[in-house]
PDB file of C-alpha atoms in Angstrom:
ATOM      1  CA  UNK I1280       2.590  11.137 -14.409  1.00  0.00           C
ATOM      2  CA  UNK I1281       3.283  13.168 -11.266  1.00  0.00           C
ATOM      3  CA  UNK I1282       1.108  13.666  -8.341  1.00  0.00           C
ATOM      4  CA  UNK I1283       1.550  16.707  -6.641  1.00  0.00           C
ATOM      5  CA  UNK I1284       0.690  17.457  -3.194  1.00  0.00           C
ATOM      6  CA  UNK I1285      -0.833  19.536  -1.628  1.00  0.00           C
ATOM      7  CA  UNK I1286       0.768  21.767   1.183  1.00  0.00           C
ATOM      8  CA  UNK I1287       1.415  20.194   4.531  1.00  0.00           C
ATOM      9  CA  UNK I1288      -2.395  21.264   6.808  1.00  0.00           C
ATOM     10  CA  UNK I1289      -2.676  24.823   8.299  1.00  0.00           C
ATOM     11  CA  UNK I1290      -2.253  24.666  12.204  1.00  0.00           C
ATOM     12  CA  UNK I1291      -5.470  23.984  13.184  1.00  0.00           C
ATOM     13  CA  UNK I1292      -7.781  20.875  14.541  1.00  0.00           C
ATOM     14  CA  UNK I1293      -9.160  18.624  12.041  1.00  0.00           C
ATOM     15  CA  UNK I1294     -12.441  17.554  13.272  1.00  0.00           C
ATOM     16  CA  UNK I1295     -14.435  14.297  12.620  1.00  0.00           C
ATOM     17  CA  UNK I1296     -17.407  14.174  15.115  1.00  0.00           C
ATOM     18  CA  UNK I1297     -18.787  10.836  16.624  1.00  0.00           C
ATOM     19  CA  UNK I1298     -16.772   9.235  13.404  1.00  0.00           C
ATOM     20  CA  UNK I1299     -16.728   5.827  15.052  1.00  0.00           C
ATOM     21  CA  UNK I1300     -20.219   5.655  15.780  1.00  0.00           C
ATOM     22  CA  UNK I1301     -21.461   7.025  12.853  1.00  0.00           C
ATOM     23  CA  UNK I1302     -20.373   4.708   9.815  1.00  0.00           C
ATOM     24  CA  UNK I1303     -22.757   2.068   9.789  1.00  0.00           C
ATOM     25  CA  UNK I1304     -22.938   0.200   5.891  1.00  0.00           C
ATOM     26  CA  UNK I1305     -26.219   0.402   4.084  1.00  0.00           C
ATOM     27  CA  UNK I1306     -27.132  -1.252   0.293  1.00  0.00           C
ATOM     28  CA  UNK I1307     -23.394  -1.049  -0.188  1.00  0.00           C
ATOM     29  CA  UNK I1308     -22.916   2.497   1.174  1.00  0.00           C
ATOM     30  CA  UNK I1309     -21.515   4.389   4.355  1.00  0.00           C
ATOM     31  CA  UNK I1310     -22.817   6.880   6.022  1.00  0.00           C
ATOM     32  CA  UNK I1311     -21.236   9.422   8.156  1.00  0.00           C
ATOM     33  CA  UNK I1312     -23.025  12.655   9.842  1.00  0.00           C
ATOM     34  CA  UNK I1313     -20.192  15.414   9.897  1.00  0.00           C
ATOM     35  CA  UNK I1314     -21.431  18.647  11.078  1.00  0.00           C
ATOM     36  CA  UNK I1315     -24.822  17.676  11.255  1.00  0.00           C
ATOM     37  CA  UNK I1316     -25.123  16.688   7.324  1.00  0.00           C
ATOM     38  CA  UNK I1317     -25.063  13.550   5.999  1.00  0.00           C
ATOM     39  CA  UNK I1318     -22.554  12.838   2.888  1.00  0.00           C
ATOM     40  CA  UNK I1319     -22.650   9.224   1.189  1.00  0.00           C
ATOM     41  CA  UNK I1320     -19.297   7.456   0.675  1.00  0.00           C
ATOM     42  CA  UNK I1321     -19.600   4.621  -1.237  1.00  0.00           C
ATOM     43  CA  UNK I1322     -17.334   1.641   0.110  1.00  0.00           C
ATOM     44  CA  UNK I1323     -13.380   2.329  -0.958  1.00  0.00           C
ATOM     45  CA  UNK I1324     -10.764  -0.075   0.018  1.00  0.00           C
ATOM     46  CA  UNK I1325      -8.835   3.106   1.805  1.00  0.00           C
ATOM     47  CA  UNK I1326      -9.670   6.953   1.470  1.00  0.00           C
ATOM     48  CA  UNK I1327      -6.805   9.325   3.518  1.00  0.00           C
ATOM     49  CA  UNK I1328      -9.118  11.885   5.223  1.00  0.00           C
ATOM     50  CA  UNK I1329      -6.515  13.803   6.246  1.00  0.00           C
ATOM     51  CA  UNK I1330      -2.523  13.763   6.441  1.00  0.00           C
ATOM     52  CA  UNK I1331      -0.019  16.567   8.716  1.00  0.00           C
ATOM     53  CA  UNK I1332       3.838  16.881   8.536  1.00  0.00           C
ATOM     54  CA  UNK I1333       3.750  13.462  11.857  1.00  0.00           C
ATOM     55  CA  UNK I1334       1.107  11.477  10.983  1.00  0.00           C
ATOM     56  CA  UNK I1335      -1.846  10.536   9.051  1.00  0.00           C
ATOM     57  CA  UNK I1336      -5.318   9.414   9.280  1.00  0.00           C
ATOM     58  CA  UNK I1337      -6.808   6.956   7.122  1.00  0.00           C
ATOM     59  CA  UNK I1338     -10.018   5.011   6.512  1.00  0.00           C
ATOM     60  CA  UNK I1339     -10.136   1.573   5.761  1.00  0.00           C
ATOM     61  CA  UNK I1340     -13.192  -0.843   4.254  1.00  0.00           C
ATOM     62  CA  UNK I1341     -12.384  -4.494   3.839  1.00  0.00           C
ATOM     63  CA  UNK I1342     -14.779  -6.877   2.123  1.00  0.00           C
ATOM     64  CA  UNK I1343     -15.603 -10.750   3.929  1.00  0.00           C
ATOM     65  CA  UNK I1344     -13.409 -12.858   2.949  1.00  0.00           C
ATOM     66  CA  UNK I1345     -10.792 -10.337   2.290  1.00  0.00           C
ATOM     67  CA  UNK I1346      -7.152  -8.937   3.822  1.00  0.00           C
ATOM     68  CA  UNK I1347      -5.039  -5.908   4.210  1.00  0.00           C
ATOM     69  CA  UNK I1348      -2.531  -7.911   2.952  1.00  0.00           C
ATOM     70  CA  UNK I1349       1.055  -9.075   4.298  1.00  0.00           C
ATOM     71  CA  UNK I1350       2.952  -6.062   4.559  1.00  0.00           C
ATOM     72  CA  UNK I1351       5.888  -4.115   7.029  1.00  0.00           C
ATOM     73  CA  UNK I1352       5.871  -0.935   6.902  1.00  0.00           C
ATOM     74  CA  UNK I1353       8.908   1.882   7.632  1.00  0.00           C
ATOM     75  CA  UNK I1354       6.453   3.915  10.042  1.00  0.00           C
ATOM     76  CA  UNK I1355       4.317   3.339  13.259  1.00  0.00           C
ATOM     77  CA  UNK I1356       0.487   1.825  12.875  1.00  0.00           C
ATOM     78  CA  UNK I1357      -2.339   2.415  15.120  1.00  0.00           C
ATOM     79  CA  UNK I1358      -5.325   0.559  13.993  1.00  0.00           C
ATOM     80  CA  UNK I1359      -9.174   0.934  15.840  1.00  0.00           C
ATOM     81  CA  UNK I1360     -11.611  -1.224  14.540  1.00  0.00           C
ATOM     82  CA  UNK I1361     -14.950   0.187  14.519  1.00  0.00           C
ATOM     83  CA  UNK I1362     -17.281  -2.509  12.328  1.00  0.00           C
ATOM     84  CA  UNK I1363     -16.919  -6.665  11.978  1.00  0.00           C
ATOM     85  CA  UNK I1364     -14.439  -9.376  13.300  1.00  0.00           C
ATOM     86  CA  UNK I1365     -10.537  -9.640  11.989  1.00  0.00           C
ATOM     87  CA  UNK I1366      -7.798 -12.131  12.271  1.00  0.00           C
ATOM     88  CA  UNK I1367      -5.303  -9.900  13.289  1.00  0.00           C
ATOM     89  CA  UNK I1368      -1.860 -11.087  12.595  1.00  0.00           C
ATOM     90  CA  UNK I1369       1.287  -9.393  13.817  1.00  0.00           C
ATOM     91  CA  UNK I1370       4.811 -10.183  14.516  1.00  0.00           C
ATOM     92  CA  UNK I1371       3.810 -13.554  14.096  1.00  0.00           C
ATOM     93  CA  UNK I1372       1.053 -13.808  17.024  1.00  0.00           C
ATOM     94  CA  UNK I1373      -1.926 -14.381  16.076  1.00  0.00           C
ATOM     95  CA  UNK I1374      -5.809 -12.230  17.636  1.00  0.00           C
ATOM     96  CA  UNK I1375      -9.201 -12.172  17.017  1.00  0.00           C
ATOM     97  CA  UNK I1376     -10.457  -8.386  16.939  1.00  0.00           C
ATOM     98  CA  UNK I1377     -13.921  -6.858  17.723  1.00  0.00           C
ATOM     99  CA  UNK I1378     -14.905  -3.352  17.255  1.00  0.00           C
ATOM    100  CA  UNK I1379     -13.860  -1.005  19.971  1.00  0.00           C
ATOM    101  CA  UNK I1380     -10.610  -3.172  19.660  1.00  0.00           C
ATOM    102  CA  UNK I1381      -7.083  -0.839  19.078  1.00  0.00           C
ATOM    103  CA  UNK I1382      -3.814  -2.579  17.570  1.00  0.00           C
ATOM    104  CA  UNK I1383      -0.822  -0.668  17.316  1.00  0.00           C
ATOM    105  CA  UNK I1384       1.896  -1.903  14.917  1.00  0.00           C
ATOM    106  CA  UNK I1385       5.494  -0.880  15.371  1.00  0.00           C
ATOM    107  CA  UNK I1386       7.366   0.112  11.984  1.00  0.00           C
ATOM    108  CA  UNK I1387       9.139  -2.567  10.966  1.00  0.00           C
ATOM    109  CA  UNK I1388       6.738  -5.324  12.384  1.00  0.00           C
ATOM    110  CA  UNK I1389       5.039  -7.971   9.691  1.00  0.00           C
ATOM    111  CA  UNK I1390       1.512  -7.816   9.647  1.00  0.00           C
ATOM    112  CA  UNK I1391      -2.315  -8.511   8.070  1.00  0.00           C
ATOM    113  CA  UNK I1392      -5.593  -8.163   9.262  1.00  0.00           C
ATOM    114  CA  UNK I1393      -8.292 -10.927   7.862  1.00  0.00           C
ATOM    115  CA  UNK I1394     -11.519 -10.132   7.466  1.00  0.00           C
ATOM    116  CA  UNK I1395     -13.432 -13.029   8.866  1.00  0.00           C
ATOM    117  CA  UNK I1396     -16.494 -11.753   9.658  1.00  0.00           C
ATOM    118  CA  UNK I1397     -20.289 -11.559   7.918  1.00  0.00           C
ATOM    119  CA  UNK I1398     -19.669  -8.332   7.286  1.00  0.00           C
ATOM    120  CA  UNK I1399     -17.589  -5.687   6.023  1.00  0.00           C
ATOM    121  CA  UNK I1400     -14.445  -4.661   8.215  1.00  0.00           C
ATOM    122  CA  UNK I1401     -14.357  -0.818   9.223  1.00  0.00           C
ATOM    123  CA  UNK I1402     -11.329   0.617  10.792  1.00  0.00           C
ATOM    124  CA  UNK I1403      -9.305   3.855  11.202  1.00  0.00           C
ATOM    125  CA  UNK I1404      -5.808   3.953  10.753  1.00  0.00           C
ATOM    126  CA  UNK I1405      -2.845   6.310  12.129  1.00  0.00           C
ATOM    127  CA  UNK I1406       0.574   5.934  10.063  1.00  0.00           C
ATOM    128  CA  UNK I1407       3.363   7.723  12.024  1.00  0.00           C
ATOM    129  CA  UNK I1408       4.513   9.667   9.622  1.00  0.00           C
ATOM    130  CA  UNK I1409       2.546   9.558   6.441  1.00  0.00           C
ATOM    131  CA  UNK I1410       2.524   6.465   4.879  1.00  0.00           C
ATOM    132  CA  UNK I1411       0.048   7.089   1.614  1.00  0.00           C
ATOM    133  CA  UNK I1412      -0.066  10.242  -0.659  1.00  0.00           C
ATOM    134  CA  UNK I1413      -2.328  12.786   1.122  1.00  0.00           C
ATOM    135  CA  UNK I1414      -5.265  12.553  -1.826  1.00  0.00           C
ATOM    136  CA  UNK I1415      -5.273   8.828  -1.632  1.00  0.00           C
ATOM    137  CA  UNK I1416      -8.511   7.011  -2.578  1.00  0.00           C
ATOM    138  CA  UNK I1417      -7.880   3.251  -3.139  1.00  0.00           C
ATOM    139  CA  UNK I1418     -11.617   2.102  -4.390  1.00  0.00           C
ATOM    140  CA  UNK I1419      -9.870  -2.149  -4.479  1.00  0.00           C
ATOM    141  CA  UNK I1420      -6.891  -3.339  -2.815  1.00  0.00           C
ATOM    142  CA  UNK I1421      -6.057  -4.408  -5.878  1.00  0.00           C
ATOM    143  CA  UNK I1422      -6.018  -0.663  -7.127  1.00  0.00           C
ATOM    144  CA  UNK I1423      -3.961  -0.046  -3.674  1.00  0.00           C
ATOM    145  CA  UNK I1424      -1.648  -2.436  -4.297  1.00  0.00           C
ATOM    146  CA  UNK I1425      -1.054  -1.611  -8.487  1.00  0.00           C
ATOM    147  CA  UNK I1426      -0.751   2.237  -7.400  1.00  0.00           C
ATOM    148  CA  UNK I1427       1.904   1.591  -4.544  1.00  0.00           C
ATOM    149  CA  UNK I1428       3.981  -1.467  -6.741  1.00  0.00           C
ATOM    150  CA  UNK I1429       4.089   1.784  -9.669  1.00  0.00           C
ATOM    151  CA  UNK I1430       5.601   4.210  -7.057  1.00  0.00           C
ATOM    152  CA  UNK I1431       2.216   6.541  -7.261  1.00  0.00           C
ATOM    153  CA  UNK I1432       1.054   6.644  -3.756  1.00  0.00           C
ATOM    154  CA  UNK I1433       3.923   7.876  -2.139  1.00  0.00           C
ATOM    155  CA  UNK I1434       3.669  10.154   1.031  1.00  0.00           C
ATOM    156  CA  UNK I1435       4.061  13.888   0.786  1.00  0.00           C
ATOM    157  CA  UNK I1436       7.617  15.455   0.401  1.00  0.00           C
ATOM    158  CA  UNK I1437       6.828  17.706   3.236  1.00  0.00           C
ATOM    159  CA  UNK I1438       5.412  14.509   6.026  1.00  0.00           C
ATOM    160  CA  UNK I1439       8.760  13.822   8.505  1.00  0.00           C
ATOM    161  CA  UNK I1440      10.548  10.685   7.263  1.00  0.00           C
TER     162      UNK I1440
END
């Protein structure tokens, strides 16, 4: 089955107001106040809020006790951490992360983040270019990782490769 995409973003901003200090987890929920309305996400492994010809931004929930996973990737990472404590491991180098912490991966560059807090771990992530398909919603890493291994979570035709 083929996933189409959707056309690359019109030329305009994409706005996400106070998005770092707004996701706090609840009974197994996250909140965010966009635009002065509150909509309930329910925790997913890695939603793509939005994704333009150069880069993309994604959202990223890990459980305690759980990983992004050992992985290189062909484009550029930035990663800010906004909730809970990480192992971050990259290039071989080893650092503790805190929210308010930023970690920028270079493509090419082996790396996993490790959960090793008491609660979940909330970051944002920028993949220079696209490195998911732009209606990505990953609810388990498992899921992530079953989707990507199958080829159907590829990036948009039109993102710069």
């Amino acid at each position: 089955m083929s996933r189409s995409s959707p056309p690359p973003p019109a030329k305009k901003m994409a706005y996400f107001p106070k998005i770092d200090s707004t996701a706090h987890s609840s009974a197994g929920t996250f909140i965010y106040s966009l635009h002065c309305a509150c909509l309930i996400v329910f925790i997913e492994f890695r939603r793509v809020l939005w994704t333009g010809e150069h880069s993309q931004l994604v959202i990223m929930t890990i459980p305690v006790g759980g990983e992004i996973g050992e992985e290189i990737h062909t484009v550029d990472q930035h990663l800010s951490f906004t909730e809970g404590t990480a192992k971050a491991i990259v290039g071989g180098e080893e650092k503790q992360i805190n929210p308010g912490d930023l970690v920028i991966v270079p493509a090419g560059t082996k790396h996993n983040f490790l959960n090793v807090g008491k609660t979940p771990l909330v970051l944002y992530t920028v993949y220079a270019p696209a490195e998911h398909n732009a209606k990505t919603v990953h609810h388990t890493k498992e899921e992530g990782d079953e989707l990507e291994d199958a080829g159907k979570d590829e990036p948009p035709s039109w993102a710069k490769h």
